[in-house]
Tab-separated table of C-alpha atoms in Angstrom:
chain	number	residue	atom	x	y	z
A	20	UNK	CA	-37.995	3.988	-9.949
A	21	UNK	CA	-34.802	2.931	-7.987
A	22	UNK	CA	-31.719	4.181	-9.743
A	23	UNK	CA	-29.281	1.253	-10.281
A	24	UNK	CA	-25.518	1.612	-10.358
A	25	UNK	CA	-24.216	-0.047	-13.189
A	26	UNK	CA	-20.786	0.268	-14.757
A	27	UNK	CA	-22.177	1.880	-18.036
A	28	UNK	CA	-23.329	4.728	-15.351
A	29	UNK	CA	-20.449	5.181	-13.410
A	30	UNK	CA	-18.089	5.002	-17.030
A	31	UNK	CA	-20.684	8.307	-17.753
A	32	UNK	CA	-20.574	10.411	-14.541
A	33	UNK	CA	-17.419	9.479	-12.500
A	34	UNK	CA	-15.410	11.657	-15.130
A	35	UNK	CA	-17.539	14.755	-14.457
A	36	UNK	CA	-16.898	14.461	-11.248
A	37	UNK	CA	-12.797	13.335	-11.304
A	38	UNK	CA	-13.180	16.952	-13.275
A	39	UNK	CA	-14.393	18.995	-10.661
A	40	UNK	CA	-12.417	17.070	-7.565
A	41	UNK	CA	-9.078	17.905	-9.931
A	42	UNK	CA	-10.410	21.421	-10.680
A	43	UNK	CA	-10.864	22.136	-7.065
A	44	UNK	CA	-6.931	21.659	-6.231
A	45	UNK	CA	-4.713	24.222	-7.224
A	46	UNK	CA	-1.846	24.176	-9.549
A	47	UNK	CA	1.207	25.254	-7.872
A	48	UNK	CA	-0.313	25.898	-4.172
A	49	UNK	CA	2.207	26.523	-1.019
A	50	UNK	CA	2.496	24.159	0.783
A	51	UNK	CA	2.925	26.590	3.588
A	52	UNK	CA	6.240	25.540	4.655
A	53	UNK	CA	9.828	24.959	3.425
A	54	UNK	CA	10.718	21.494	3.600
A	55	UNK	CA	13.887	21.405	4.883
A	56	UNK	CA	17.581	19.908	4.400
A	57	UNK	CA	17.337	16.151	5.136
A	58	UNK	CA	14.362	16.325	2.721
A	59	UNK	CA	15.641	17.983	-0.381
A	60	UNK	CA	18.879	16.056	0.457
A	61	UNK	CA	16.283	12.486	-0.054
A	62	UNK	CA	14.677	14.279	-3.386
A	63	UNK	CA	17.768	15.392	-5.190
A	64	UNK	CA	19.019	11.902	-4.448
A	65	UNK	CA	16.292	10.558	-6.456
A	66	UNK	CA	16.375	12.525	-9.174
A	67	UNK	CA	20.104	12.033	-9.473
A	68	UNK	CA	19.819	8.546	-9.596
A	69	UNK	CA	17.242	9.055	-12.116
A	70	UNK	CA	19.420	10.809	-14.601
A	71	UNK	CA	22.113	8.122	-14.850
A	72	UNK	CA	21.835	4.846	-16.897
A	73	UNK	CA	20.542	2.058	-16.058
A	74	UNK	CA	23.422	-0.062	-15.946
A	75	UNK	CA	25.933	2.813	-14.273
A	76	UNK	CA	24.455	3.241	-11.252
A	77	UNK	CA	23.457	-0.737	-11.274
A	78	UNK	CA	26.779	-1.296	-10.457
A	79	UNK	CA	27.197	2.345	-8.460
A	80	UNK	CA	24.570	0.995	-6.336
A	81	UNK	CA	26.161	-2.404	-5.760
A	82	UNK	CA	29.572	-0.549	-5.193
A	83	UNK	CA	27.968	1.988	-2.856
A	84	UNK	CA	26.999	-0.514	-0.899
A	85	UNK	CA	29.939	-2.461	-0.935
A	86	UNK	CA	31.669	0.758	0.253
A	87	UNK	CA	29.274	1.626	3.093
A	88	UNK	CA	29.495	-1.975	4.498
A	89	UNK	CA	33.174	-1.966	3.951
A	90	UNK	CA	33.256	1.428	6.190
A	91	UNK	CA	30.793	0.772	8.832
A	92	UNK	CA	32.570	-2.819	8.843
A	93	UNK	CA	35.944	-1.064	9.470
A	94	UNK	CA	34.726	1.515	11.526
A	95	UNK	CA	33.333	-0.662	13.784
A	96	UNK	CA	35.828	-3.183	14.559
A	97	UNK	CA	39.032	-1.457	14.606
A	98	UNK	CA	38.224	1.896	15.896
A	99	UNK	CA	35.308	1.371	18.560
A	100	UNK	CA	36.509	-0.066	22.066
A	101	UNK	CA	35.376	-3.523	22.365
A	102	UNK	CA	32.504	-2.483	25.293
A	103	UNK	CA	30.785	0.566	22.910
A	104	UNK	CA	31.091	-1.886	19.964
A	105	UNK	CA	29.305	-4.571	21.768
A	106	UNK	CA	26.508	-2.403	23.042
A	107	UNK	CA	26.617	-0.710	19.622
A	108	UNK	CA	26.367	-4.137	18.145
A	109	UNK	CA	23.260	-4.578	20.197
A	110	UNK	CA	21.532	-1.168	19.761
A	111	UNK	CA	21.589	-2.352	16.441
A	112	UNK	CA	20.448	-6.411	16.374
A	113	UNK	CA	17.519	-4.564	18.579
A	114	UNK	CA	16.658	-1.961	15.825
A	115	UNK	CA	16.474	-4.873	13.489
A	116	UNK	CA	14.036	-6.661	15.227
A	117	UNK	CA	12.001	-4.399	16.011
A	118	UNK	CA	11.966	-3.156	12.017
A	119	UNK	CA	11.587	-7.395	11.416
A	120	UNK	CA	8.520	-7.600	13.890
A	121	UNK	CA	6.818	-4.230	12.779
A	122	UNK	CA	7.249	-5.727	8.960
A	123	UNK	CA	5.854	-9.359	9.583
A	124	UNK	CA	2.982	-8.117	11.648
A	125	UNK	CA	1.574	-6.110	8.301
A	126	UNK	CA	3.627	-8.189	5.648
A	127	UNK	CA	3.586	-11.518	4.200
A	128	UNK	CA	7.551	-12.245	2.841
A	129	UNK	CA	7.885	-14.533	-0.176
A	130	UNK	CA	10.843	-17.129	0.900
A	131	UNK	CA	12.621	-18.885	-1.854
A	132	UNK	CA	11.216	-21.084	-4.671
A	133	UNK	CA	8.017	-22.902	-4.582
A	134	UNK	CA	4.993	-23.216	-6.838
A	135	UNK	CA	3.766	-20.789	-9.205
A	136	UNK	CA	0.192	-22.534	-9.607
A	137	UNK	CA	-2.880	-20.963	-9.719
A	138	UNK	CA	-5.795	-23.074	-7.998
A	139	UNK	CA	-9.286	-23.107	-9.117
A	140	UNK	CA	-11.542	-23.619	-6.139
A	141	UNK	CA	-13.125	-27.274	-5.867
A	142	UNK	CA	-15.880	-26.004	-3.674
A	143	UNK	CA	-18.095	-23.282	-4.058
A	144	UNK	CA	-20.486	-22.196	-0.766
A	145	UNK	CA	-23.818	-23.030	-1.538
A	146	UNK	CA	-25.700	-20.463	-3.273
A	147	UNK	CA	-23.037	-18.760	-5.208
A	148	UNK	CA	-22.191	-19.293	-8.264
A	149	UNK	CA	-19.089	-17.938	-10.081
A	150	UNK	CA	-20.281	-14.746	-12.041
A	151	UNK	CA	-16.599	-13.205	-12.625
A	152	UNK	CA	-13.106	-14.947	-13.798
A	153	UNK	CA	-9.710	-13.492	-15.080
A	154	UNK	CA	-6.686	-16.040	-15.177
A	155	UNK	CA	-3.579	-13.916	-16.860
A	156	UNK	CA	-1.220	-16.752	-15.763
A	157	UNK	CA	0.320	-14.368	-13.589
A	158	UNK	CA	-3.028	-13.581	-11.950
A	159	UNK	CA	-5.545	-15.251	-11.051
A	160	UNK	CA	-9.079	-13.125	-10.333
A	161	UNK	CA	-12.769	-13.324	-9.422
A	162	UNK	CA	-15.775	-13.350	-7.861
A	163	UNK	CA	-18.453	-15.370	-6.465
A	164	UNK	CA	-21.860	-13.762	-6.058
A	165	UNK	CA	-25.514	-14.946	-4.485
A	166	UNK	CA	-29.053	-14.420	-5.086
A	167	UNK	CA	-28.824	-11.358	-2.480
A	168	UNK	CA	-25.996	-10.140	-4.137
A	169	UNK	CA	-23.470	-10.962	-1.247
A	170	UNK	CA	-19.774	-11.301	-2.628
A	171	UNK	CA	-16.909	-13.820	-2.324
A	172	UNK	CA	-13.778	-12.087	-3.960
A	173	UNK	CA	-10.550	-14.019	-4.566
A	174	UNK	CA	-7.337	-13.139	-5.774
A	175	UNK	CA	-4.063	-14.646	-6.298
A	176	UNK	CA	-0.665	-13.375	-7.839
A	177	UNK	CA	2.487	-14.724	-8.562
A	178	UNK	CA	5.001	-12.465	-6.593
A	179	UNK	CA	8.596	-12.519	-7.708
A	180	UNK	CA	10.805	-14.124	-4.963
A	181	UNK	CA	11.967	-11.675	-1.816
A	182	UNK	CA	8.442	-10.082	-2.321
A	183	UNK	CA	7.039	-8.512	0.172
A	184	UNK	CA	2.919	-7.879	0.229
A	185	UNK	CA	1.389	-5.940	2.685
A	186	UNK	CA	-1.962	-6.776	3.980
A	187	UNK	CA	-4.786	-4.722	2.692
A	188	UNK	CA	-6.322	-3.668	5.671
A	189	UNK	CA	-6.192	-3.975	9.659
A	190	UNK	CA	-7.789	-7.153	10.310
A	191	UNK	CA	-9.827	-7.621	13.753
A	192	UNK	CA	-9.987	-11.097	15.243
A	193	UNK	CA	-7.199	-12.364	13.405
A	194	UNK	CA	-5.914	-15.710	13.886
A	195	UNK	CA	-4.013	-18.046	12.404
A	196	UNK	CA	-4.775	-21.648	10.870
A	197	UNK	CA	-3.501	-24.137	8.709
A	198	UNK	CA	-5.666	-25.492	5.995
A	199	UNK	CA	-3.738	-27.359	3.503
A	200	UNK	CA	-0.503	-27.261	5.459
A	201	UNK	CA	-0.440	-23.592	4.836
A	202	UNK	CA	-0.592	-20.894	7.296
A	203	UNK	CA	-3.488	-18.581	6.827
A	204	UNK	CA	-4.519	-15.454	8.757
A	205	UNK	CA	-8.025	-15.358	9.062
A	206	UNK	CA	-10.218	-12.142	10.382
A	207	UNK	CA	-12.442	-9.498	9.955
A	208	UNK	CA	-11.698	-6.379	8.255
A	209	UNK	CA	-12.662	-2.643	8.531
A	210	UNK	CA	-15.616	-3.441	5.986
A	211	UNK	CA	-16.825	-6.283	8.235
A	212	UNK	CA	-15.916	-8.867	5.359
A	213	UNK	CA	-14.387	-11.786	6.659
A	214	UNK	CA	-10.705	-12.146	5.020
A	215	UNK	CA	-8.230	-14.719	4.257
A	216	UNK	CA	-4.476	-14.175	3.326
A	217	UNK	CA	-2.040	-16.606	2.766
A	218	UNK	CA	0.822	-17.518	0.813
A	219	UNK	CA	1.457	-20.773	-1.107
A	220	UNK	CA	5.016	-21.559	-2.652
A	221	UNK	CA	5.311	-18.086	-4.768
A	222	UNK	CA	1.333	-16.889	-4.825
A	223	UNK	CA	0.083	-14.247	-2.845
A	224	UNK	CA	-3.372	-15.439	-1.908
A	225	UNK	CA	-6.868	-13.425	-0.784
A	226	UNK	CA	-10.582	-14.151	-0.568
A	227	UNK	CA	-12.476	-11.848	0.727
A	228	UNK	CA	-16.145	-12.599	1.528
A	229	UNK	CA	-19.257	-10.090	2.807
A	230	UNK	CA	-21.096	-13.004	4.503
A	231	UNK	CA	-19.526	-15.889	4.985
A	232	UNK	CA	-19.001	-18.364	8.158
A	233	UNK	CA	-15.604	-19.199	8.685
A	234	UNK	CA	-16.184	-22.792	8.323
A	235	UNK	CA	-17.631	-22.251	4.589
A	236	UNK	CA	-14.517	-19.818	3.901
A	237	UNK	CA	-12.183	-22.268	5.387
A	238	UNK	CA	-13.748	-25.440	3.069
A	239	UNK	CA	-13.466	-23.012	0.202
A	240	UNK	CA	-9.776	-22.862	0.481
A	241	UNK	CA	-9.720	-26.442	1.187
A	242	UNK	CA	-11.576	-27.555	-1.851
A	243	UNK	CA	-8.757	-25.361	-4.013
A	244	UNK	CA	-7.351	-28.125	-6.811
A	245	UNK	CA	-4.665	-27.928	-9.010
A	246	UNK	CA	-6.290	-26.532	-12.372
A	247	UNK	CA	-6.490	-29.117	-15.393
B	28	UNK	CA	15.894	0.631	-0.054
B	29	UNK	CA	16.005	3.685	-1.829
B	30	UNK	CA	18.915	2.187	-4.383
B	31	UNK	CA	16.771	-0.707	-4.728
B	32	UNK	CA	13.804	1.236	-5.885
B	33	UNK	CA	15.557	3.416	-8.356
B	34	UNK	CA	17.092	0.796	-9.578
B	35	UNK	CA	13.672	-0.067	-10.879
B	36	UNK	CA	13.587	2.698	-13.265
B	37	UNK	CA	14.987	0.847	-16.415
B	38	UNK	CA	15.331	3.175	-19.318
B	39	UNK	CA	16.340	6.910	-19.928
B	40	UNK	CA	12.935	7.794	-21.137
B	41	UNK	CA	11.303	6.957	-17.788
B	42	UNK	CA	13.897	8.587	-15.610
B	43	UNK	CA	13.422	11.613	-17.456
B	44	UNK	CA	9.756	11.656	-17.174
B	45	UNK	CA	9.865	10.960	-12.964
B	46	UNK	CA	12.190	14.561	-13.226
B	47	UNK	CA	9.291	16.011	-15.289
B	48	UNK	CA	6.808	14.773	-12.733
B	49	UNK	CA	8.565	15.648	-10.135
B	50	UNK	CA	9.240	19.153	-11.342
B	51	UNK	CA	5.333	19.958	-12.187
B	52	UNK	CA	3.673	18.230	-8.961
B	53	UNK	CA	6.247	18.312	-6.015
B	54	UNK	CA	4.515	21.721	-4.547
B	55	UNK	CA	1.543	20.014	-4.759
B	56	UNK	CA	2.244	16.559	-3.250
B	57	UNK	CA	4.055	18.830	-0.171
B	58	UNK	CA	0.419	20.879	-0.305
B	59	UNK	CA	-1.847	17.225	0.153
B	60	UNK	CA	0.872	15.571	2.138
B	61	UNK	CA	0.272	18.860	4.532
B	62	UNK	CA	-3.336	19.406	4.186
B	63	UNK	CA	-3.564	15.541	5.516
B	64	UNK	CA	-1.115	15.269	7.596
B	65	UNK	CA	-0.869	18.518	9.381
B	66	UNK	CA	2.918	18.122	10.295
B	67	UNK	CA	5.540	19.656	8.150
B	68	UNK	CA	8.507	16.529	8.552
B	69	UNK	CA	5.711	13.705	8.185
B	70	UNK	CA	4.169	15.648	4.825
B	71	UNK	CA	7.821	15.525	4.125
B	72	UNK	CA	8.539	11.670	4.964
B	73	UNK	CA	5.140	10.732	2.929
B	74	UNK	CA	6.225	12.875	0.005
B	75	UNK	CA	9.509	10.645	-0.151
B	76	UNK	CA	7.797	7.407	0.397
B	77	UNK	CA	5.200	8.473	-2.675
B	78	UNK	CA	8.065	9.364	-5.040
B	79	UNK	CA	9.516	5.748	-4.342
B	80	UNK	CA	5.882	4.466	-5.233
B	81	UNK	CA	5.380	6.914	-8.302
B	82	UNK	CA	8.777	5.487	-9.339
B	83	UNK	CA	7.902	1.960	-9.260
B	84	UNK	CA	4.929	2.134	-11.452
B	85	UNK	CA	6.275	4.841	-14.111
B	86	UNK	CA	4.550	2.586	-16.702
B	87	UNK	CA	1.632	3.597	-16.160
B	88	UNK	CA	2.650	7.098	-16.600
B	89	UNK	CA	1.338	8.338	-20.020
B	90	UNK	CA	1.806	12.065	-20.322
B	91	UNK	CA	3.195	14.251	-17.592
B	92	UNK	CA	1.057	17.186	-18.406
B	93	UNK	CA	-2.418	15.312	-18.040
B	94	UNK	CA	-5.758	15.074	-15.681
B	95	UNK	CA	-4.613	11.504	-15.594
B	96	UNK	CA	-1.101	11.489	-14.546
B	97	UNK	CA	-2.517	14.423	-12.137
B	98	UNK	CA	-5.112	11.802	-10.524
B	99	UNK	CA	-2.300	9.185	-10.231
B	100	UNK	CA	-0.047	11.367	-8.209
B	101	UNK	CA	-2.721	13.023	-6.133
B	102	UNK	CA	-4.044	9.335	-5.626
B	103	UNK	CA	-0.458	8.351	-4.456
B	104	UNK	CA	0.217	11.132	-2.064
B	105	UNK	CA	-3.446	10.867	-0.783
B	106	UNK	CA	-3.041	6.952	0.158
B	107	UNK	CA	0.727	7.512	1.324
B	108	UNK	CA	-0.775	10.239	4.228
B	109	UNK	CA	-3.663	7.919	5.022
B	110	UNK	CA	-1.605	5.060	5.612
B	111	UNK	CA	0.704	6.969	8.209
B	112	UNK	CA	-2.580	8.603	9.792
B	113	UNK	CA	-4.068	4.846	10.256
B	114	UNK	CA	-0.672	3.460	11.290
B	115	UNK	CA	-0.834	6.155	14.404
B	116	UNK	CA	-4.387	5.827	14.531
B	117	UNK	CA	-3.953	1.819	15.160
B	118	UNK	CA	-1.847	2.708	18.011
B	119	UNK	CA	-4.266	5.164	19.134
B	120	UNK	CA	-7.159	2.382	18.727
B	121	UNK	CA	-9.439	4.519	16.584
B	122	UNK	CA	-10.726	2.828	13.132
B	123	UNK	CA	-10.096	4.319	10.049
B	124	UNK	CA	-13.636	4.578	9.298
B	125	UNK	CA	-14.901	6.458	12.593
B	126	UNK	CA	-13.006	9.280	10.514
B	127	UNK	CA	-14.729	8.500	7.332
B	128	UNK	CA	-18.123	9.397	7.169
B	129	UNK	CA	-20.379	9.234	4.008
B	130	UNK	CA	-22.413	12.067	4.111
B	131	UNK	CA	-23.494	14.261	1.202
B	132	UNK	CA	-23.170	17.601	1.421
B	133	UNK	CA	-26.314	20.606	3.538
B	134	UNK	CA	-28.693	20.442	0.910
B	135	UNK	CA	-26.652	23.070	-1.325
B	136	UNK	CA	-28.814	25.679	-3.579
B	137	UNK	CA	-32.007	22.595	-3.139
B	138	UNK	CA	-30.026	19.399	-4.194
B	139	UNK	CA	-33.601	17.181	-4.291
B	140	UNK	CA	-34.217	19.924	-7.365
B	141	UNK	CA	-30.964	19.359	-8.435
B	142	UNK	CA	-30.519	17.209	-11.776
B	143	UNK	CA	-29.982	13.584	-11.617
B	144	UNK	CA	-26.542	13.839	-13.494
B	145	UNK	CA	-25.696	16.797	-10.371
B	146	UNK	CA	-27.084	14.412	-7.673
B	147	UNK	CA	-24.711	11.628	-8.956
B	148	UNK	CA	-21.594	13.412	-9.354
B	149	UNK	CA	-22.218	14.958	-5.935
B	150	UNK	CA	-22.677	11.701	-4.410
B	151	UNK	CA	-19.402	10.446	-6.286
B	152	UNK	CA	-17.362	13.345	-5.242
B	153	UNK	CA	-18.363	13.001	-1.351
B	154	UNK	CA	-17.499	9.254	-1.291
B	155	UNK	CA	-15.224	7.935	1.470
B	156	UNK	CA	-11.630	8.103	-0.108
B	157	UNK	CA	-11.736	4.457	0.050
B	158	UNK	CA	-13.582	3.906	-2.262
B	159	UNK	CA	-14.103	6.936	-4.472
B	160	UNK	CA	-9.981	6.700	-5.436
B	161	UNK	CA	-10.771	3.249	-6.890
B	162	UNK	CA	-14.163	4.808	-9.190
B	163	UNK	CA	-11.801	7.529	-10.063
B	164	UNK	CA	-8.482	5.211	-11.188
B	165	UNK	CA	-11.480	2.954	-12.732
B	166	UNK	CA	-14.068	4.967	-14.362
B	167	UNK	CA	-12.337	8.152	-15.019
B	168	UNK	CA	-8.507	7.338	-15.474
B	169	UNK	CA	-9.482	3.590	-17.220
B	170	UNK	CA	-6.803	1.750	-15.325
B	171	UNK	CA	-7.345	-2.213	-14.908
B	172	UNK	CA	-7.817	-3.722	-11.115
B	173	UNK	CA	-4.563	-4.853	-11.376
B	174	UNK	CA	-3.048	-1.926	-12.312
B	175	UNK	CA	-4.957	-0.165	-9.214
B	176	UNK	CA	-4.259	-3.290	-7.054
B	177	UNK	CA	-0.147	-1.997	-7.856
B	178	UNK	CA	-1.071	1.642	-7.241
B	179	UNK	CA	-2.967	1.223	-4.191
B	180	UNK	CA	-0.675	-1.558	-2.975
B	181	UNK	CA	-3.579	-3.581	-2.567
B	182	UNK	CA	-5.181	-7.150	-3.626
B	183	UNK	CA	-6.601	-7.098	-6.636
B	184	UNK	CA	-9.616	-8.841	-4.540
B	185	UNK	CA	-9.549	-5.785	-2.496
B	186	UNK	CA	-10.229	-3.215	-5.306
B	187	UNK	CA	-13.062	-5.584	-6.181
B	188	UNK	CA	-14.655	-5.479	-3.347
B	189	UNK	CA	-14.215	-1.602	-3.099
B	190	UNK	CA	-15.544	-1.452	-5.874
B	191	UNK	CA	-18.510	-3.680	-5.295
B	192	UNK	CA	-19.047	-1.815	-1.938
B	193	UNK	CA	-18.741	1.519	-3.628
B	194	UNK	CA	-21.478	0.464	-5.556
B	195	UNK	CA	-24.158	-0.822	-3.159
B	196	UNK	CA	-23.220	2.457	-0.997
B	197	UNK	CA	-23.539	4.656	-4.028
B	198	UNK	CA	-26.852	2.965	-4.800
B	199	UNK	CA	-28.567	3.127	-1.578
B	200	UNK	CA	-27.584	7.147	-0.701
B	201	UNK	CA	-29.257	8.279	-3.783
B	202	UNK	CA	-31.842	5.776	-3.302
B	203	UNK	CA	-32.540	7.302	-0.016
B	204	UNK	CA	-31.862	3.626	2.377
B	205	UNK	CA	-30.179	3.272	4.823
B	206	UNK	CA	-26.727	1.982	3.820
């Protein structure tokens, strides 16, 4: 008799074995090297920070910063020759961008106000039917599922503004569309499952399917209606 | 950055308990960050970025001294290193899962007379990461997909459809198909 995997199973045995994967690592092992100066430097920052209140380093942090921009401000216009603080000036607009274009090539960033609504989807692929919900108001979670047990796995979360969301995997064939007069980036990830992400005012959107045509995926996120 | 992420860290009780953490785990985050990483200053750079992470989701810290606050770091760590391997491993065009391989273990001491309960934890604890971190957060630590979803820095619809995946794999390797 084929053993099935059912959450009742896994609740039993995943335990025994989280016990011997933790029992295998050591306690205190050495890490075989001594990290060195610029690292405990980072750490005992940290756990400085951590030991102040809340609201004292609140405004230590917004002073800090006010200082360091206040110095590097000063420092470079009044003591750095107008040619080295041009090309200074530059070094830096170029770090920036290339920091900018390495972050929006794996991140989605949340800009300003828009809607907080959580769609229900209008259209569902034929076949599937709905077998999983969670709506939290915040979030909005599920699952579609067929006769040969092929999923269709949607998410969507409010993200406070400034956000930023990284995309869960390395998608291949990704382009981008507009469905909706949103922007989505459509492809295939390392699983094979062809993904959608998109965002829409402040909600971080995903559906994930394992066998889907890209037409069905896009009507899907066409046929997504403003709940009752 | 770093400010903004310890400013996250609103009360007294939860900045003393990331000292606590970080005073019974650090070794061993270095040790993982090394053992995956291979490189002394990048172990050290994904140590860093995993205190930052550990930091912003204290809350789901219970006790320091616990096999679940244990799993949550070593989850944390583990996901931090794999995320800078597949970062240079995108540049170096190699997928994530040509170094992932789901094999159980050489038949060890006759695993086909091996109980079921053994055959299933072995199969569980030789997993792909990928998936196996999400049973263990799941089924072992009880954590909610959206609580993963924030430890993993993932979709929720992601650790669904690990999940789901995890499953179907799970089922057809002690099932003996071909996955």
């Amino acid at each position: 008799m084929k053993l099935k995997i059912t959450d009742e199973l896994l609740y039993q045995y995943v335990p025994k074995a989280d016990q011997e994967l933790l029992d295998a690592v050591p306690d205190r092992p050495d890490p075989g090297f001594e990290p060195g100066i610029r690292h405990k430097k980072q750490i005992q920052k940290l756990l400085r920070q951590s030991r102040r209140p809340n609201r004292h380093f609140r405004y230590m942090s917004a002073a800090r910063r006010a200082a360091v921009i206040a110095v590097f401000a000063a420092a470079v216009c009044g003591a750095v020759p107008a040619g080295v603080k041009a090309a200074e000036r530059f070094r830096i607009w170029a770090a920036q961008q290339r920091i900018r274009n390495d972050r929006i090539e794996e991140h989605y960033k949340v800009e300003g106000t828009g809607t907080d609504l959580l769609r229900v989807f209008g259209y569902i692929p034929q076949g599937y039917q709905l077998t999983e919900e969670e709506n939290t108001g915040e979030t909005y979670t599920g699952q579609m599922e067929n006769e040969k047990g092929e999923l269709i796995v949607f998410s969507q979360a409010v993200l406070d503004d400034g956000a930023m969301v990284e995309r869960d995997a390395a998608l291949k064939d990704v382009h981008e569309i507009s469905v909706r007069g949103l922007k989505l980036q459509i492809g295939i990830d390392d699983d094979g499952w062809r993904s959608a992400y998109w965002i829409d005012g402040n909600v971080y959107c995903t559906v994930v399917a394992q066998n889907l045509s890209e037409d069905e995926l896009i009507r899907m996120i066409e046929g997504m209606e403003d709940p009752d | 950055m770093l400010i903004l992420y310890t400013s996250l860290i609103e009360t007294q009780e939860q900045k003393s308990k990331f000292e606590l953490l970080y005073e019974k785990y650090y070794r061993l985050m270095l040790y993982m960050a090394m053992q995956a990483l291979k490189d002394p200053m990048e172990a050290e750079d994904a140590v860093h970025t995993a205190c930052i992470k550990i930091i912003k989701n204290l809350d789901k810290v219970d006790e320091v001294e616990s096999p679940r606050t244990k799993r949550f770091l070593l989850t944390i760590i583990k996901h931090t290193a794999i995320d800078m391997i597949r970062k240079k491993n995108r540049e170096k065009n190699i997928s994530l899962e040509e170094l992932e391989e789901w094999q159980l273990p050489a038949d060890e001491g006759g695993m086909a007379a091996q109980s079921e309960e053994n055959r299933i934890v072995t199969a569980i604890k030789h997993m792909p990461e990928l998936y196996r971190d999400v049973f263990l957060l799941k089924y072992s630590s009880g954590y909610e997909n959206r609580e993963i979803a924030d430890i993993l820095e993932i979709s929720e619809a992601s650790v669904r459809k690990r999940i789901s995946r995890g499953k179907k794999k799970l089922e057809a390797l002690l099932n003996g198909e071909n996955m």
